[in-house]
Each structure stands twice: as C-alpha cells, then as structure tokens.
XYZ file of C-alpha atoms in Angstrom:
494
model
C 226.270 126.147 6.093
C 223.172 124.417 4.979
C 221.493 122.625 6.579
C 221.665 119.266 6.288
C 219.314 116.738 7.944
C 220.999 113.190 9.403
C 217.805 110.284 8.966
C 219.161 107.394 10.670
C 217.653 103.505 10.084
C 219.763 100.830 12.018
C 217.616 98.205 9.523
C 219.507 98.001 5.906
C 217.434 99.469 2.902
C 214.387 97.407 1.320
C 214.022 96.971 -1.891
C 210.069 99.508 -1.757
C 213.771 102.240 -0.002
C 216.292 101.408 -2.982
C 213.445 102.825 -5.114
C 212.996 105.434 -3.498
C 216.074 107.433 -3.344
C 218.056 108.116 -6.926
C 221.998 108.055 -5.088
C 223.493 105.399 -2.174
C 226.108 105.540 -1.183
C 227.357 101.360 0.013
C 230.430 100.628 2.264
C 230.951 96.912 2.210
C 233.400 95.662 5.110
C 236.832 93.707 3.674
C 235.286 89.902 4.600
C 232.164 90.366 3.231
C 230.396 86.844 2.219
C 227.753 86.069 -0.294
C 225.714 85.857 3.458
C 226.988 89.166 4.067
C 225.649 90.662 0.596
C 222.807 89.113 0.986
C 220.767 91.234 3.344
C 220.806 94.292 0.167
C 217.784 93.914 -2.553
C 220.395 94.565 -4.496
C 223.229 92.412 -3.692
C 223.294 90.399 -7.123
C 225.025 93.422 -9.088
C 226.341 94.166 -6.023
C 228.600 91.149 -6.745
C 227.889 90.437 -9.838
C 230.465 93.906 -9.995
C 233.008 92.721 -7.490
C 233.055 89.479 -9.331
C 234.406 90.953 -11.845
C 236.997 93.066 -10.810
C 238.414 90.176 -9.065
C 237.044 90.601 -5.103
C 239.725 90.712 -2.947
C 242.105 93.711 -4.832
C 238.839 95.516 -5.093
C 239.180 96.276 -1.250
C 239.448 100.619 -1.799
C 238.795 100.942 -4.409
C 235.651 102.878 -5.619
C 232.416 101.064 -8.496
C 229.850 103.631 -9.150
C 226.657 101.158 -10.843
C 223.427 102.358 -12.186
C 220.447 99.639 -10.728
C 217.769 97.949 -12.169
C 215.613 100.074 -10.899
C 212.463 102.315 -11.709
C 214.502 104.609 -10.682
C 218.444 104.158 -12.047
C 219.449 104.691 -8.757
C 223.482 105.749 -8.889
C 225.740 104.125 -6.946
C 228.679 103.853 -5.897
C 230.509 101.484 -3.544
C 233.395 99.612 -2.131
C 235.053 97.898 -0.032
C 236.280 98.385 3.089
C 239.740 97.596 3.813
C 239.795 96.499 7.404
C 243.639 98.129 8.336
C 241.928 101.484 6.209
C 243.782 104.482 8.506
C 241.675 107.911 9.076
C 243.562 109.365 6.650
C 242.913 106.633 3.330
C 239.272 106.321 4.926
C 238.514 110.516 4.142
C 240.103 110.404 1.283
C 238.356 107.316 0.180
C 234.731 108.840 1.024
C 235.310 112.039 -0.751
C 235.824 109.826 -3.601
C 232.283 108.076 -3.194
C 230.742 110.934 -2.725
C 232.367 112.817 -6.259
C 229.938 111.081 -8.352
C 226.753 111.701 -6.595
C 227.664 115.693 -6.056
C 228.113 115.914 -10.497
C 224.502 115.222 -10.668
C 223.427 117.411 -7.754
C 221.812 114.931 -5.359
C 219.939 116.390 -2.987
C 219.389 113.372 -0.847
C 222.393 110.405 -0.492
C 221.688 106.784 0.859
C 224.568 105.872 2.674
C 224.535 101.835 3.882
C 227.414 99.814 5.489
C 226.854 96.652 6.162
C 229.418 93.704 7.481
C 231.418 95.679 10.206
C 231.296 96.236 13.944
C 229.317 98.742 15.390
C 232.586 101.361 16.166
C 234.196 100.110 12.791
C 230.281 100.935 11.278
C 230.493 103.817 12.736
C 233.950 105.372 11.868
C 233.484 104.814 8.383
C 230.181 106.653 8.455
C 230.905 109.516 10.181
C 233.609 109.715 6.983
C 231.228 109.620 4.039
C 228.980 112.130 6.212
C 231.911 114.429 6.608
C 233.372 113.948 2.676
C 229.188 114.722 1.609
C 228.606 118.066 3.885
C 232.315 119.250 2.936
C 231.168 118.464 -0.673
C 227.871 120.609 -0.049
C 229.557 123.669 2.256
C 229.018 126.713 -0.409
C 232.237 128.740 -1.504
C 232.473 132.064 -2.059
C 232.292 133.030 -6.075
C 232.147 136.324 -7.461
C 231.445 134.881 -11.424
C 229.672 137.486 -13.160
C 228.149 133.246 -13.942
C 227.656 131.360 -11.108
C 228.427 127.666 -11.456
C 225.775 125.136 -9.939
C 226.472 124.386 -6.612
C 226.206 121.205 -4.641
C 222.078 121.418 -3.088
C 222.235 118.069 -0.786
C 219.874 118.144 1.707
C 219.834 115.082 3.250
C 221.387 111.704 4.202
C 219.734 108.862 5.145
C 221.693 106.146 6.922
C 220.985 102.492 7.286
C 222.754 99.860 8.717
C 223.221 101.621 12.119
C 221.911 103.531 14.560
C 223.251 106.237 16.856
C 222.574 108.145 20.120
C 224.437 111.450 19.217
C 222.906 111.788 15.945
C 226.609 112.812 14.399
C 225.912 116.277 15.949
C 230.133 116.611 16.032
C 230.546 116.070 12.384
C 227.538 118.542 11.834
C 229.087 120.779 13.642
C 232.926 120.465 13.411
C 232.356 120.473 9.341
C 230.343 124.131 9.505
C 234.035 125.574 11.513
C 235.982 123.926 9.005
C 233.258 125.358 5.939
C 233.396 128.688 7.560
C 237.333 129.043 7.954
C 237.653 127.538 4.387
C 235.150 130.620 3.258
C 237.050 133.310 5.167
C 239.990 132.087 3.411
C 238.775 131.486 -0.008
C 237.991 136.138 0.541
C 239.674 137.878 -1.831
C 241.941 140.487 0.124
C 240.061 143.760 -0.785
C 236.653 142.161 0.441
C 237.757 141.219 3.559
C 240.537 143.912 4.733
C 241.036 143.590 8.786
C 237.377 145.800 8.902
C 235.374 143.420 7.142
C 236.784 140.300 8.839
C 236.421 142.704 11.834
C 232.222 142.838 11.246
C 231.836 139.136 10.144
C 232.977 138.528 13.261
C 231.009 140.373 14.988
C 228.088 139.498 13.339
C 228.775 135.668 14.735
C 228.744 136.706 18.389
C 225.653 138.415 18.286
C 224.744 135.150 16.068
C 225.624 132.533 19.037
C 226.181 135.542 22.366
C 230.144 135.076 22.800
C 231.840 137.840 24.147
C 234.445 140.099 21.763
C 236.902 142.620 22.575
C 238.873 144.549 20.335
C 241.617 145.873 20.818
C 242.853 148.101 17.926
C 245.548 150.272 17.580
C 245.499 153.165 20.593
C 244.791 149.547 22.479
C 247.515 148.379 21.751
C 249.639 151.714 21.390
C 248.579 151.425 25.377
C 249.478 147.732 25.866
C 252.499 148.515 24.158
C 252.409 145.959 21.977
C 255.115 147.387 19.848
C 255.726 143.917 17.490
C 252.254 143.208 16.698
C 252.241 147.593 15.720
C 255.621 147.468 13.247
C 253.741 145.209 10.433
C 250.674 147.418 10.738
C 252.256 151.277 10.414
C 252.720 150.742 6.922
C 248.913 149.931 6.281
C 247.238 153.612 5.276
C 243.629 152.269 7.148
C 245.137 151.914 10.516
C 242.100 149.302 10.873
C 244.271 146.058 12.733
C 244.003 145.363 15.669
C 243.138 142.106 17.648
C 239.628 140.469 18.310
C 239.509 138.604 21.521
C 236.196 136.032 21.561
C 235.204 133.852 25.004
C 232.503 131.437 25.203
C 231.991 130.241 29.135
C 229.622 127.483 29.594
C 226.463 126.865 31.340
C 228.272 125.337 34.011
C 231.544 126.459 36.119
C 234.313 124.183 35.175
C 237.206 122.851 36.870
C 239.260 121.806 34.169
C 240.260 125.726 33.812
C 240.737 127.325 29.675
C 241.764 126.357 26.095
C 242.725 129.762 24.012
C 242.966 129.570 20.421
C 245.226 131.939 18.883
C 245.181 132.820 15.235
C 247.531 134.533 12.362
C 245.158 136.533 10.673
C 247.352 138.646 8.405
C 244.435 139.882 5.543
C 247.048 139.977 2.281
C 251.070 139.620 2.707
C 252.904 141.628 0.556
C 255.587 141.150 2.646
C 256.249 144.759 3.189
C 259.976 146.183 2.275
C 261.032 142.959 1.797
C 258.876 142.377 -0.842
C 257.536 138.751 -1.936
C 258.116 137.616 -5.786
C 255.161 137.686 -8.033
C 254.905 134.126 -8.356
C 255.309 133.999 -4.104
C 253.071 136.637 -3.306
C 249.631 135.114 -5.610
C 247.324 133.876 -3.269
C 248.560 135.982 0.016
C 245.081 135.980 1.086
C 244.865 133.113 2.039
C 247.522 134.914 4.631
C 245.145 134.626 7.443
C 243.812 130.974 7.432
C 245.434 130.426 11.056
C 242.429 132.530 12.078
C 239.769 131.566 10.175
C 240.740 127.770 12.130
C 241.116 129.292 14.980
C 237.396 130.873 14.400
C 236.500 127.195 12.974
C 237.455 125.841 15.666
C 236.286 128.079 17.990
C 232.419 128.215 16.848
C 232.588 124.397 16.716
C 233.714 123.316 20.319
C 230.978 126.329 21.265
C 228.161 124.004 18.802
C 228.915 121.688 21.031
C 228.448 123.595 23.246
C 232.214 122.655 25.819
C 232.066 122.298 29.282
C 235.147 124.181 29.984
C 235.819 127.782 28.765
C 236.918 128.299 25.256
C 239.050 132.155 23.826
C 239.953 132.535 20.852
C 242.247 135.253 19.606
C 242.780 136.837 16.033
C 245.305 138.976 15.335
C 244.203 141.015 11.668
C 246.508 142.979 9.137
C 247.911 143.904 6.561
C 251.284 143.434 6.244
C 251.797 146.771 2.964
C 254.530 148.417 1.921
C 254.915 152.164 1.767
C 256.781 154.935 3.563
C 255.733 153.820 7.178
C 256.292 150.501 6.673
C 258.999 149.049 9.308
C 261.779 148.231 7.889
C 264.928 145.350 9.036
C 267.227 146.712 11.118
C 264.567 148.494 13.518
C 264.100 147.433 17.251
C 260.512 147.340 18.342
C 259.762 146.301 21.923
C 256.939 143.922 23.052
C 254.061 144.312 25.360
C 256.175 142.048 27.779
C 259.707 144.586 27.249
C 261.104 142.000 24.815
C 263.120 144.203 22.203
C 263.472 142.466 18.561
C 265.976 143.053 15.767
C 263.390 143.487 12.746
C 265.382 141.366 10.454
C 262.579 140.413 7.525
C 259.543 142.518 6.636
C 258.250 139.441 5.889
C 258.689 137.227 8.725
C 255.508 139.258 9.456
C 253.535 136.808 11.282
C 255.214 135.766 14.535
C 255.092 139.344 14.833
C 251.734 139.875 15.221
C 251.712 136.684 16.616
C 254.082 137.650 19.744
C 252.114 140.316 21.066
C 249.569 138.413 20.762
C 250.555 135.509 22.539
C 252.158 137.467 24.854
C 249.013 139.299 26.130
C 246.954 135.877 25.572
C 248.975 133.971 28.001
C 249.134 136.315 30.836
C 245.422 134.920 31.307
C 247.043 132.694 32.682
C 245.239 130.162 30.142
C 245.590 125.991 30.840
C 246.384 125.435 26.985
C 247.191 127.611 24.328
C 246.874 126.556 20.176
C 247.786 128.805 17.788
C 247.592 127.999 14.143
C 249.405 130.235 11.318
C 250.011 130.269 8.443
C 253.591 130.938 9.261
C 256.872 129.785 7.147
C 257.895 127.896 3.933
C 260.589 125.882 6.035
C 257.857 124.189 7.397
C 256.612 123.256 3.600
C 259.428 122.183 2.372
C 260.158 119.852 4.818
C 256.405 118.388 5.422
C 255.064 119.089 1.055
C 251.517 119.562 1.479
C 249.526 116.131 3.126
C 251.394 117.379 6.553
C 250.914 120.026 8.749
C 253.995 120.756 10.958
C 253.914 120.691 15.300
C 255.479 122.754 18.104
C 254.867 122.559 21.726
C 256.505 123.777 25.219
C 255.239 120.575 26.680
C 257.108 117.137 25.767
C 254.785 114.990 27.541
C 252.074 115.888 24.834
C 254.124 114.702 21.971
C 253.090 111.480 21.370
C 249.433 112.840 22.022
C 250.207 115.083 20.101
C 251.185 112.971 16.929
C 247.734 110.243 17.148
C 245.499 113.183 16.573
C 246.860 113.786 13.742
C 246.015 109.898 13.087
C 243.129 110.073 14.717
C 241.977 112.786 12.718
C 242.744 112.458 9.993
C 244.751 116.156 9.269
C 248.048 114.431 10.258
C 251.175 116.084 11.813
C 254.407 115.695 12.406
C 256.658 117.251 15.963
C 260.202 119.130 15.201
C 262.118 120.335 17.870
C 263.234 123.617 19.065
C 265.334 121.943 21.117
C 267.603 125.352 23.256
C 270.627 126.454 20.547
C 268.137 126.748 17.684
C 268.497 130.372 19.951
C 271.993 130.698 18.383
C 270.176 132.102 15.286
C 268.366 134.787 16.256
C 271.215 135.574 19.027
C 271.034 139.988 18.161
C 274.177 141.809 19.061
C 271.564 145.210 19.809
C 267.984 144.070 21.272
C 267.526 140.872 23.528
C 266.519 138.580 20.430
C 266.656 138.866 16.453
C 263.079 138.122 14.830
C 264.282 135.949 12.839
C 268.398 134.241 10.932
C 269.256 135.896 8.481
C 270.139 132.379 6.610
C 266.670 130.948 6.205
C 267.969 128.146 8.361
C 265.377 125.823 9.194
C 263.244 128.974 9.970
C 259.654 126.707 11.496
C 262.365 126.106 14.241
C 263.682 129.522 14.544
C 259.676 130.047 14.443
C 258.830 128.416 17.236
C 262.040 129.427 19.215
C 260.942 132.482 19.350
C 257.738 132.343 19.562
C 258.468 130.448 22.927
C 259.738 133.556 24.677
C 256.174 135.677 24.573
C 254.189 132.277 26.786
C 253.963 133.774 29.798
C 253.249 131.808 33.812
C 254.573 128.288 32.112
C 251.604 128.397 29.578
C 250.633 124.660 28.035
C 251.677 126.297 24.281
C 250.968 124.051 21.172
C 251.906 126.432 18.148
C 250.804 124.795 14.637
C 252.702 125.584 11.173
C 250.166 125.031 8.759
C 252.542 123.841 5.641
C 249.032 121.771 4.458
C 246.605 125.007 4.805
C 246.485 125.411 0.255
C 246.634 122.140 -1.478
C 246.461 121.241 -5.375
C 243.412 119.383 -5.387
C 242.414 118.779 -2.334
C 242.828 117.310 1.431
C 241.533 113.455 2.485
C 237.208 114.746 2.502
C 237.693 118.461 1.719
C 237.437 119.021 -2.059
C 238.953 122.272 -2.269
C 241.977 123.679 -2.317
C 242.062 125.816 1.192
C 241.631 122.881 3.282
C 240.833 124.547 6.296
C 242.958 121.798 8.189
C 243.179 122.159 11.776
C 239.423 122.378 13.038
C 239.067 118.420 12.457
C 242.840 117.745 14.068
C 242.035 120.104 17.222
C 238.164 118.009 17.803
C 239.801 115.662 18.203
C 243.147 116.717 20.623
C 240.654 118.620 22.797
C 237.615 116.641 23.446
C 239.302 112.037 22.351
C 242.625 112.954 23.017
C 241.458 114.526 26.591
C 243.279 117.978 26.107
C 242.065 119.643 29.018
C-alpha cells in the first residue's frame, strides 16, 4: 500500500491554509451554531449552503461547493447527527471522500469542529479510514490502465492525537492486502503463487513461516484436507503457519487466526452451476482476512504472540477428485462421510483447526466464505458469528457495532448434530437437505477444536457486496480486519 502521511494540527485552518489546499472535507457537529462555524474562514458560504438546505434537516447529508478563494478549493461537508452509528459514519465518510477521489486529489484537508474530543477523534478516524480505503491500489490487468487514486497526504485540523492514527493505518494496510489478494484471478493466485507472496511478506516482516505441503500432511494423516486437493493436477496445496512473537514475554496467551484459502472452487464432482461458479476465485477471502489481520496486529507490535494458519488449495474436478460417499479420516482420527464435494471449505478447515488447536492457543478465530445459507440469512451487509464460549457473545456483537463491520450470532446447539449423523462414519461432512447449513458447518468444525480452546468462527457473508460496504468502495470488502482489531484490542479478547 502506498504511504500516506497524516499531518495534525489542533487549531482550525486560517485563510492562508485554506488557500494552499485544493480539496477539503469538513465535519460539523449537529448542534453547531453560527458561533461554532465562525472559527472557519469559509463560514459564510457554509452557513448559506446549510440555510438553503434547511439546517436541522441537513444532518448526515453531504454537500459540496467550490470556495471563492484563489484555488477555488473544492469542499465536501456535512453536519454529523449525534446518534450516528459507526457503520453510518463510515458510510458517510466514503461519500465525503468520493468527490475528491474523482478529482485525483493528492492532498486533502480534513476539518472537525464543534465536537467533544472523543467524538472529534471518532469522526476524523472514519474519514481517514475511508480515504485510505479509496486510495489503496487494487489489481488491474487492463491493457489501458485506469487512473488510480494518487493521495499522498491528509491534513487534519481541529484535533491532535498522540497515536497519529497508527492503528487506522495498520488496519487499512491489512484490509488492502485482504482485498487485493482476493481480487486476483485464479490463474494469478494458485496455492503456489499464494505461498510465494506470503514468503515475500514473511521475509519483509520477519515472521517465522512453516509450510505443510502434501507430503507433510500425509504424515500428519490430514485426510480431510487431502481429500479436497487430491483432484488437483498440481500438488501445490498445503497449510501455511506464520508466527509473530512480541519483543517481551507475554502472559496473555496466543491468538491464532485461521483462514479458508480455496483459490478456486468449482464445486468438485458436485459441480456448481456456471452462475454460482463465477467469482469463486474469492473463495480464499477468509485466508486473506486472516493474513490481513495478522499483518495489522504485527505492524502494531502487539504485546502477545499471534499465529496465522492459511489452508491453501483448489477444489478441482477430475478423475482423482473425492466423491460423495467417500469416507476419509482427519488428522485427529475423526472419520467423515463425504456428502457434497462443494462443502470443501469445512474439510480443509477441519484439519487446519485440529492442528492449530493442538498447540493450545488461548483463542482461535477462523474466517471463511463458508456457506450460502449464511448469506441467505443475513444478506451481504452482515457476517455470521459463532463461538463455543457463550460468555463472549455480547462482546462479539459489540465489536461489530463499534467497528462498523457488523456481525450477528447464530446458535450451535447440540441437537443440530442430528442433521450430520452418519450411519457409516463418525460424522457427515454436511446434511443432504442443506437446511441451516451455516449452523451445520459450525457444529462440524467445532468437533476439531481441541483442548477446550476458545473458538470464534466468522462466516463471511459480507465478503463481497455490490457497491462496497461502509467505507470500503470495492465490491470485495476485506470484511473482518477492522472487526478483529476492535474485538482483540478494544474488547480485550485475550
């Protein structure tokens, strides 16, 4: 991601400062009076615009104007309603940023005025997050390249922090990584390609990397994972394990992030219809979100160990592909009756979760574009959440609300196991009717969590949303990085 500098000043811009920058975003408190606005040198034109809009009715609406100054500076501004949720604020921030993106602004001034300090920081952070999300360069293979955003600097007025928005920068870098990997075509991101990219990052960031390829997974008897990749003509599938350790010894325990990395999903023998096969290069977005979260946490130099496990494979169709009614044995000895080869995500995650949880981390979070059932239940605005620790449930919901990446919990009661009872093996891979498949999948995966490790499963129904989501402008959202940082750092998950 390109480096964008954030310059902060506690005072509001004077006329000279206003004239030096061609693009401005201004956030004004809902209760602003003429006196509140008078601190801004352009207050006369702002007041006139608000007056024409009806003042009190003008909250959370974006207005634009060109100032009558030397630069004809372009301004987008809004009055922020006091009860604005984080999701609404991030969505509003994207609308404020968009006009300046169209102008290819290299520098944007951001003004916050009339807010209490904590709220000033919240509204400024939302705009910074939106600007960074828009500026991130995404993959393009067009022969004639579109113009990419060229933002270089943000000037923040009305607020000065000690942290310099380091977390927002790290989070944006993690989200950009997740999105850019997910957008790569399947012939540009095979498991082998993915591994190469991760190795480059690991060297740069000084992460410890281990790769368990097909030979190693055979030794570990990871039959669930191997069943999925046995149909691939190239044996490049495997599990990546990355490790970060803080500079000082931690008593908090290890956070382990696990991601489904199916680089393309045909459905296997249970072949997907063409309509549903298109876009399946993004079936690895769970792994990209895990990696993006891992990157953000390590950039912040968190004071606890973090591991990241990526289950990388292709779900091909071929003469060696696994088929319904096969019985395979996972690395923990669990026998699985295959029902639908298109339920491959839970197969690769089963062995990955079993191997990761054997090491007794304090918490495991896994991310996966796992089920259409979750998308049917929630649409693409929320993602589904499951946990084996009911005491965490409110914290999980709150992290979604406070981060603006919203989640909703689902049950995983034991009686759902009846759907996946097998007459020939320990468990069915999934039910045959598809009823409550997201819950079936969570019950299935929970069997592979060992040593009573706290486990959180995120079913990424909002991984791709037409038109983007909140502050993210691309259909591919990278959902989960911002959520995870809020849960881990603000909600004190460890």
